[in-house]
């Protein structure tokens, strides 16, 4: 139960950190939709293994690329924490469900 609580706290903290990173990207791009599109374009470029920084409107956006890369790493971490929380929650649920059914 304690492990589930710790993961839940970590998940909250990492989600808040991701929101802060995204807010920074929105501030740089000027629009939430553009920020989301930038993340999608960056992710697709990474999947296609495009080397070098992503360009927007012909201008290299090194700082923005680093920020987007941080957001994507944060997304991966959040996904891992969610998966861990789901596994631990399932285990705790099974253990709690078996408490009343113990036979000596």
mmCIF file of N, CA and C in Angstrom:
data_model
loop_
_atom_site.group_PDB
_atom_site.id
_atom_site.type_symbol
_atom_site.label_atom_id
_atom_site.label_comp_id
_atom_site.label_asym_id
_atom_site.label_seq_id
_atom_site.Cartn_x
_atom_site.Cartn_y
_atom_site.Cartn_z
ATOM 1 N N UNK A 1 0.836 -1.196 0.000
ATOM 2 C CA UNK A 1 0.000 0.000 0.000
ATOM 3 C C UNK A 1 0.868 1.242 0.000
ATOM 4 N N UNK A 2 1.952 1.186 0.761
ATOM 5 C CA UNK A 2 2.866 2.332 0.813
ATOM 6 C C UNK A 2 3.503 2.582 -0.551
ATOM 7 N N UNK A 3 3.883 1.511 -1.241
ATOM 8 C CA UNK A 3 4.496 1.655 -2.571
ATOM 9 C C UNK A 3 3.511 2.303 -3.545
ATOM 10 N N UNK A 4 2.251 1.916 -3.474
ATOM 11 C CA UNK A 4 1.231 2.513 -4.346
ATOM 12 C C UNK A 4 1.088 3.994 -4.038
ATOM 13 N N UNK A 5 1.159 4.340 -2.767
ATOM 14 C CA UNK A 5 1.055 5.744 -2.360
ATOM 15 C C UNK A 5 2.241 6.555 -2.872
ATOM 16 N N UNK A 6 3.439 5.995 -2.775
ATOM 17 C CA UNK A 6 4.647 6.675 -3.248
ATOM 18 C C UNK A 6 4.576 6.875 -4.762
ATOM 19 N N UNK A 7 4.170 5.843 -5.486
ATOM 20 C CA UNK A 7 4.067 5.955 -6.945
ATOM 21 C C UNK A 7 3.008 6.988 -7.318
ATOM 22 N N UNK A 8 1.918 7.009 -6.578
ATOM 23 C CA UNK A 8 0.859 7.986 -6.842
ATOM 24 C C UNK A 8 1.386 9.407 -6.642
ATOM 25 N N UNK A 9 2.156 9.618 -5.584
ATOM 26 C CA UNK A 9 2.750 10.936 -5.332
ATOM 27 C C UNK A 9 3.732 11.299 -6.441
ATOM 28 N N UNK A 10 4.587 10.351 -6.821
ATOM 29 C CA UNK A 10 5.544 10.585 -7.901
ATOM 30 C C UNK A 10 4.832 10.907 -9.210
ATOM 31 N N UNK A 11 3.772 10.208 -9.464
ATOM 32 C CA UNK A 11 2.992 10.433 -10.679
ATOM 33 C C UNK A 11 2.424 11.853 -10.701
ATOM 34 N N UNK A 12 1.901 12.292 -9.567
ATOM 35 C CA UNK A 12 1.384 13.664 -9.461
ATOM 36 C C UNK A 12 2.485 14.687 -9.716
ATOM 37 N N UNK A 13 3.648 14.475 -9.092
ATOM 38 C CA UNK A 13 4.771 15.394 -9.259
ATOM 39 C C UNK A 13 5.262 15.445 -10.704
ATOM 40 N N UNK A 14 5.390 14.287 -11.329
ATOM 41 C CA UNK A 14 5.867 14.232 -12.711
ATOM 42 C C UNK A 14 4.846 14.816 -13.683
ATOM 43 N N UNK A 15 3.566 14.617 -13.400
ATOM 44 C CA UNK A 15 2.520 15.202 -14.234
ATOM 45 C C UNK A 15 2.550 16.725 -14.115
ATOM 46 N N UNK A 16 2.756 17.226 -12.909
ATOM 47 C CA UNK A 16 2.874 18.672 -12.714
ATOM 48 C C UNK A 16 4.097 19.228 -13.429
ATOM 49 N N UNK A 17 5.201 18.490 -13.383
ATOM 50 C CA UNK A 17 6.419 18.926 -14.065
ATOM 51 C C UNK A 17 6.193 18.957 -15.577
ATOM 52 N N UNK A 18 5.498 17.961 -16.091
ATOM 53 C CA UNK A 18 5.195 17.910 -17.525
ATOM 54 C C UNK A 18 4.328 19.111 -17.915
ATOM 55 N N UNK A 19 3.372 19.455 -17.060
ATOM 56 C CA UNK A 19 2.507 20.611 -17.330
ATOM 57 C C UNK A 19 3.323 21.901 -17.372
ATOM 58 N N UNK A 20 4.310 22.003 -16.505
ATOM 59 C CA UNK A 20 5.191 23.177 -16.496
ATOM 60 C C UNK A 20 6.005 23.247 -17.783
ATOM 61 N N UNK A 21 6.531 22.105 -18.213
ATOM 62 C CA UNK A 21 7.287 22.064 -19.467
ATOM 63 C C UNK A 21 6.396 22.447 -20.643
ATOM 64 N N UNK A 22 5.178 21.917 -20.655
ATOM 65 C CA UNK A 22 4.265 22.223 -21.746
ATOM 66 C C UNK A 22 3.901 23.706 -21.748
ATOM 67 N N UNK A 23 3.702 24.285 -20.568
ATOM 68 C CA UNK A 23 3.401 25.720 -20.474
ATOM 69 C C UNK A 23 4.552 26.545 -21.045
ATOM 70 N N UNK A 24 5.780 26.102 -20.812
ATOM 71 C CA UNK A 24 6.944 26.790 -21.379
ATOM 72 C C UNK A 24 6.939 26.700 -22.894
ATOM 73 N N UNK A 25 6.577 25.538 -23.411
ATOM 74 C CA UNK A 25 6.507 25.360 -24.864
ATOM 75 C C UNK A 25 5.399 26.228 -25.461
ATOM 76 N N UNK A 26 4.271 26.292 -24.786
ATOM 77 C CA UNK A 26 3.172 27.142 -25.256
ATOM 78 C C UNK A 26 3.631 28.599 -25.279
ATOM 79 N N UNK A 27 4.356 29.017 -24.254
ATOM 80 C CA UNK A 27 4.857 30.392 -24.204
ATOM 81 C C UNK A 27 5.799 30.674 -25.373
ATOM 82 N N UNK A 28 6.632 29.690 -25.725
ATOM 83 C CA UNK A 28 7.562 29.865 -26.850
ATOM 84 C C UNK A 28 6.838 29.871 -28.191
ATOM 85 N N UNK A 29 5.853 28.977 -28.326
ATOM 86 C CA UNK A 29 5.167 28.852 -29.613
ATOM 87 C C UNK A 29 4.003 29.833 -29.738
ATOM 88 N N UNK A 30 3.483 30.293 -28.607
ATOM 89 C CA UNK A 30 2.406 31.259 -28.618
ATOM 90 C C UNK A 30 1.012 30.672 -28.685
ATOM 91 N N UNK A 31 0.904 29.346 -28.739
ATOM 92 C CA UNK A 31 -0.409 28.742 -28.925
ATOM 93 C C UNK A 31 -0.348 27.280 -28.506
ATOM 94 N N UNK A 32 -1.372 26.809 -27.781
ATOM 95 C CA UNK A 32 -1.397 25.415 -27.344
ATOM 96 C C UNK A 32 -1.429 24.452 -28.515
ATOM 97 N N UNK A 33 -2.212 24.780 -29.523
ATOM 98 C CA UNK A 33 -2.319 23.901 -30.693
ATOM 99 C C UNK A 33 -0.971 23.780 -31.396
ATOM 100 N N UNK A 34 -0.283 24.910 -31.568
ATOM 101 C CA UNK A 34 1.047 24.862 -32.194
ATOM 102 C C UNK A 34 2.025 24.063 -31.344
ATOM 103 N N UNK A 35 1.924 24.209 -30.031
ATOM 104 C CA UNK A 35 2.796 23.453 -29.131
ATOM 105 C C UNK A 35 2.544 21.957 -29.287
ATOM 106 N N UNK A 36 1.281 21.566 -29.316
ATOM 107 C CA UNK A 36 0.937 20.148 -29.490
ATOM 108 C C UNK A 36 1.401 19.628 -30.842
ATOM 109 N N UNK A 37 1.212 20.443 -31.877
ATOM 110 C CA UNK A 37 1.667 20.043 -33.208
ATOM 111 C C UNK A 37 3.182 19.906 -33.255
ATOM 112 N N UNK A 38 3.884 20.770 -32.545
ATOM 113 C CA UNK A 38 5.351 20.687 -32.491
ATOM 114 C C UNK A 38 5.796 19.386 -31.840
ATOM 115 N N UNK A 39 5.096 19.001 -30.777
ATOM 116 C CA UNK A 39 5.413 17.743 -30.092
ATOM 117 C C UNK A 39 5.181 16.567 -31.034
ATOM 118 N N UNK A 40 4.037 16.578 -31.723
ATOM 119 C CA UNK A 40 3.733 15.491 -32.667
ATOM 120 C C UNK A 40 4.766 15.417 -33.786
ATOM 121 N N UNK A 41 5.138 16.565 -34.342
ATOM 122 C CA UNK A 41 6.124 16.594 -35.426
ATOM 123 C C UNK A 41 7.473 16.079 -34.940
ATOM 124 N N UNK A 42 7.862 16.485 -33.741
ATOM 125 C CA UNK A 42 9.137 16.045 -33.168
ATOM 126 C C UNK A 42 9.123 14.537 -32.939
ATOM 127 N N UNK A 43 7.997 14.050 -32.381
ATOM 128 C CA UNK A 43 7.868 12.613 -32.116
ATOM 129 C C UNK A 43 7.949 11.821 -33.415
ATOM 130 N N UNK A 44 7.247 12.289 -34.445
ATOM 131 C CA UNK A 44 7.277 11.602 -35.737
ATOM 132 C C UNK A 44 8.675 11.621 -36.343
ATOM 133 N N UNK A 45 9.363 12.742 -36.216
ATOM 134 C CA UNK A 45 10.721 12.840 -36.743
ATOM 135 C C UNK A 45 11.649 11.878 -36.004
ATOM 136 N N UNK A 46 11.474 11.750 -34.701
ATOM 137 C CA UNK A 46 12.287 10.805 -33.926
ATOM 138 C C UNK A 46 11.999 9.371 -34.362
ATOM 139 N N UNK A 47 10.715 9.081 -34.599
ATOM 140 C CA UNK A 47 10.348 7.738 -35.042
ATOM 141 C C UNK A 47 10.958 7.416 -36.400
ATOM 142 N N UNK A 48 11.050 8.435 -37.237
ATOM 143 C CA UNK A 48 11.643 8.250 -38.559
ATOM 144 C C UNK A 48 13.161 8.373 -38.518
ATOM 145 N N UNK A 49 13.694 8.604 -37.322
ATOM 146 C CA UNK A 49 15.140 8.704 -37.091
ATOM 147 C C UNK A 49 15.784 9.797 -37.927
ATOM 148 N N UNK A 50 15.119 10.923 -37.967
ATOM 149 C CA UNK A 50 15.675 12.089 -38.658
ATOM 150 C C UNK A 50 16.761 12.664 -37.767
ATOM 151 N N UNK A 51 17.929 12.870 -38.333
ATOM 152 C CA UNK A 51 19.047 13.403 -37.558
ATOM 153 C C UNK A 51 18.966 14.920 -37.503
ATOM 154 N N UNK A 52 19.497 15.468 -36.443
ATOM 155 C CA UNK A 52 19.572 16.916 -36.309
ATOM 156 C C UNK A 52 18.313 17.528 -35.744
ATOM 157 N N UNK A 53 18.388 18.818 -35.468
ATOM 158 C CA UNK A 53 17.237 19.494 -34.879
ATOM 159 C C UNK A 53 16.086 19.634 -35.866
ATOM 160 N N UNK A 54 14.896 19.682 -35.344
ATOM 161 C CA UNK A 54 13.702 19.868 -36.149
ATOM 162 C C UNK A 54 13.640 21.346 -36.539
ATOM 163 N N UNK A 55 13.158 21.625 -37.725
ATOM 164 C CA UNK A 55 13.049 23.020 -38.135
ATOM 165 C C UNK A 55 11.588 23.411 -38.251
ATOM 166 N N UNK A 56 11.309 24.634 -37.901
ATOM 167 C CA UNK A 56 9.964 25.179 -38.008
ATOM 168 C C UNK A 56 10.073 26.480 -38.773
ATOM 169 N N UNK A 57 9.303 26.597 -39.839
ATOM 170 C CA UNK A 57 9.348 27.792 -40.689
ATOM 171 C C UNK A 57 10.769 28.096 -41.155
ATOM 172 N N UNK A 58 11.535 27.068 -41.402
ATOM 173 C CA UNK A 58 12.892 27.227 -41.909
ATOM 174 C C UNK A 58 13.920 27.616 -40.865
ATOM 175 N N UNK A 59 13.506 27.814 -39.637
ATOM 176 C CA UNK A 59 14.452 28.228 -38.593
ATOM 177 C C UNK A 59 14.687 27.074 -37.633
ATOM 178 N N UNK A 60 15.950 26.831 -37.304
ATOM 179 C CA UNK A 60 16.273 25.774 -36.359
ATOM 180 C C UNK A 60 15.867 26.214 -34.961
ATOM 181 N N UNK A 61 15.189 25.330 -34.273
ATOM 182 C CA UNK A 61 14.695 25.638 -32.936
ATOM 183 C C UNK A 61 15.356 24.703 -31.926
ATOM 184 N N UNK A 62 16.659 24.866 -31.707
ATOM 185 C CA UNK A 62 17.388 23.995 -30.788
ATOM 186 C C UNK A 62 16.826 23.996 -29.387
ATOM 187 N N UNK A 63 16.538 25.181 -28.834
ATOM 188 C CA UNK A 63 15.982 25.256 -27.484
ATOM 189 C C UNK A 63 14.623 24.593 -27.414
ATOM 190 N N UNK A 64 13.826 24.826 -28.432
ATOM 191 C CA UNK A 64 12.492 24.229 -28.477
ATOM 192 C C UNK A 64 12.602 22.717 -28.598
ATOM 193 N N UNK A 65 13.546 22.236 -29.413
ATOM 194 C CA UNK A 65 13.750 20.792 -29.550
ATOM 195 C C UNK A 65 14.098 20.166 -28.208
ATOM 196 N N UNK A 66 14.964 20.821 -27.448
ATOM 197 C CA UNK A 66 15.345 20.298 -26.133
ATOM 198 C C UNK A 66 14.138 20.262 -25.204
ATOM 199 N N UNK A 67 13.327 21.294 -25.257
ATOM 200 C CA UNK A 67 12.125 21.353 -24.433
ATOM 201 C C UNK A 67 11.149 20.248 -24.823
ATOM 202 N N UNK A 68 10.941 20.069 -26.116
ATOM 203 C CA UNK A 68 10.037 19.014 -26.587
ATOM 204 C C UNK A 68 10.584 17.639 -26.215
ATOM 205 N N UNK A 69 11.891 17.455 -26.349
ATOM 206 C CA UNK A 69 12.495 16.180 -25.971
ATOM 207 C C UNK A 69 12.274 15.912 -24.481
ATOM 208 N N UNK A 70 12.374 16.942 -23.668
ATOM 209 C CA UNK A 70 12.113 16.804 -22.231
ATOM 210 C C UNK A 70 10.666 16.415 -21.978
ATOM 211 N N UNK A 71 9.743 17.013 -22.721
ATOM 212 C CA UNK A 71 8.323 16.673 -22.580
ATOM 213 C C UNK A 71 8.096 15.218 -22.951
ATOM 214 N N UNK A 72 8.721 14.760 -24.027
ATOM 215 C CA UNK A 72 8.554 13.363 -24.444
ATOM 216 C C UNK A 72 9.151 12.398 -23.422
ATOM 217 N N UNK A 73 10.298 12.755 -22.852
ATOM 218 C CA UNK A 73 10.879 11.918 -21.789
ATOM 219 C C UNK A 73 9.950 11.887 -20.577
ATOM 220 N N UNK A 74 9.348 13.030 -20.285
ATOM 221 C CA UNK A 74 8.405 13.113 -19.177
ATOM 222 C C UNK A 74 7.190 12.234 -19.449
ATOM 223 N N UNK A 75 6.708 12.250 -20.684
ATOM 224 C CA UNK A 75 5.579 11.391 -21.067
ATOM 225 C C UNK A 75 5.915 9.920 -20.852
ATOM 226 N N UNK A 76 7.137 9.524 -21.228
ATOM 227 C CA UNK A 76 7.565 8.133 -21.030
ATOM 228 C C UNK A 76 7.599 7.781 -19.542
ATOM 229 N N UNK A 77 8.132 8.691 -18.738
ATOM 230 C CA UNK A 77 8.214 8.455 -17.296
ATOM 231 C C UNK A 77 6.819 8.343 -16.691
ATOM 232 N N UNK A 78 5.923 9.217 -17.093
ATOM 233 C CA UNK A 78 4.549 9.180 -16.586
ATOM 234 C C UNK A 78 3.872 7.867 -16.969
ATOM 235 N N UNK A 79 4.093 7.414 -18.195
ATOM 236 C CA UNK A 79 3.524 6.135 -18.634
ATOM 237 C C UNK A 79 4.055 4.985 -17.779
ATOM 238 N N UNK A 80 5.357 4.979 -17.524
ATOM 239 C CA UNK A 80 5.948 3.935 -16.675
ATOM 240 C C UNK A 80 5.346 3.962 -15.271
ATOM 241 N N UNK A 81 5.200 5.157 -14.709
ATOM 242 C CA UNK A 81 4.624 5.273 -13.370
ATOM 243 C C UNK A 81 3.170 4.805 -13.356
ATOM 244 N N UNK A 82 2.416 5.149 -14.392
ATOM 245 C CA UNK A 82 1.020 4.691 -14.469
ATOM 246 C C UNK A 82 0.946 3.175 -14.528
ATOM 247 N N UNK A 83 1.840 2.567 -15.323
ATOM 248 C CA UNK A 83 1.869 1.103 -15.419
ATOM 249 C C UNK A 83 2.242 0.469 -14.084
ATOM 250 N N UNK A 84 3.242 1.038 -13.409
ATOM 251 C CA UNK A 84 3.644 0.527 -12.095
ATOM 252 C C UNK A 84 2.504 0.666 -11.093
ATOM 253 N N UNK A 85 1.829 1.792 -11.125
ATOM 254 C CA UNK A 85 0.722 2.018 -10.196
ATOM 255 C C UNK A 85 -0.400 1.015 -10.449
ATOM 256 N N UNK A 86 -0.694 0.759 -11.717
ATOM 257 C CA UNK A 86 -1.742 -0.205 -12.059
ATOM 258 C C UNK A 86 -1.379 -1.604 -11.553
ATOM 259 N N UNK A 87 -0.115 -1.996 -11.732
ATOM 260 C CA UNK A 87 0.330 -3.314 -11.264
ATOM 261 C C UNK A 87 0.243 -3.423 -9.751
ATOM 262 N N UNK A 88 0.730 -2.403 -9.066
ATOM 263 C CA UNK A 88 0.714 -2.444 -7.599
ATOM 264 C C UNK A 88 -0.723 -2.389 -7.084
ATOM 265 N N UNK A 89 -1.556 -1.580 -7.702
ATOM 266 C CA UNK A 89 -2.955 -1.489 -7.286
ATOM 267 C C UNK A 89 -3.657 -2.835 -7.443
ATOM 268 N N UNK A 90 -3.358 -3.524 -8.532
ATOM 269 C CA UNK A 90 -3.951 -4.844 -8.755
ATOM 270 C C UNK A 90 -3.489 -5.827 -7.679
ATOM 271 N N UNK A 91 -2.205 -5.788 -7.362
ATOM 272 C CA UNK A 91 -1.663 -6.678 -6.326
ATOM 273 C C UNK A 91 -2.285 -6.371 -4.969
ATOM 274 N N UNK A 92 -2.367 -5.089 -4.634
ATOM 275 C CA UNK A 92 -2.965 -4.691 -3.356
ATOM 276 C C UNK A 92 -4.427 -5.134 -3.311
ATOM 277 N N UNK A 93 -5.133 -4.938 -4.413
ATOM 278 C CA UNK A 93 -6.529 -5.337 -4.467
ATOM 279 C C UNK A 93 -6.689 -6.837 -4.233
ATOM 280 N N UNK A 94 -5.828 -7.623 -4.854
ATOM 281 C CA UNK A 94 -5.877 -9.078 -4.662
ATOM 282 C C UNK A 94 -5.576 -9.441 -3.216
ATOM 283 N N UNK A 95 -4.566 -8.802 -2.645
ATOM 284 C CA UNK A 95 -4.207 -9.085 -1.261
ATOM 285 C C UNK A 95 -5.324 -8.683 -0.301
ATOM 286 N N UNK A 96 -5.920 -7.541 -0.543
ATOM 287 C CA UNK A 96 -7.010 -7.078 0.318
ATOM 288 C C UNK A 96 -8.236 -7.961 0.148
ATOM 289 N N UNK A 97 -8.461 -8.444 -1.062
ATOM 290 C CA UNK A 97 -9.596 -9.325 -1.317
ATOM 291 C C UNK A 97 -9.435 -10.669 -0.659
ATOM 292 N N UNK A 98 -8.188 -11.102 -0.470
ATOM 293 C CA UNK A 98 -7.920 -12.408 0.147
ATOM 294 C C UNK A 98 -7.873 -12.349 1.660
ATOM 295 N N UNK A 99 -7.934 -11.179 2.252
ATOM 296 C CA UNK A 99 -7.825 -11.048 3.714
ATOM 297 C C UNK A 99 -8.926 -11.792 4.431
ATOM 298 N N UNK A 100 -10.129 -11.693 3.938
ATOM 299 C CA UNK A 100 -11.261 -12.325 4.624
ATOM 300 C C UNK A 100 -11.434 -13.785 4.275
ATOM 301 N N UNK A 101 -10.645 -14.294 3.349
ATOM 302 C CA UNK A 101 -10.819 -15.670 2.882
ATOM 303 C C UNK A 101 -9.698 -16.595 3.308
ATOM 304 N N UNK A 102 -8.920 -16.178 4.310
ATOM 305 C CA UNK A 102 -7.787 -16.994 4.749
ATOM 306 C C UNK A 102 -8.279 -18.204 5.536
ATOM 307 N N UNK A 103 -7.765 -19.371 5.172
ATOM 308 C CA UNK A 103 -8.124 -20.603 5.856
ATOM 309 C C UNK A 103 -6.876 -21.180 6.479
ATOM 310 N N UNK A 104 -6.953 -21.497 7.790
ATOM 311 C CA UNK A 104 -5.783 -22.096 8.488
ATOM 312 C C UNK A 104 -5.735 -23.576 8.276
#
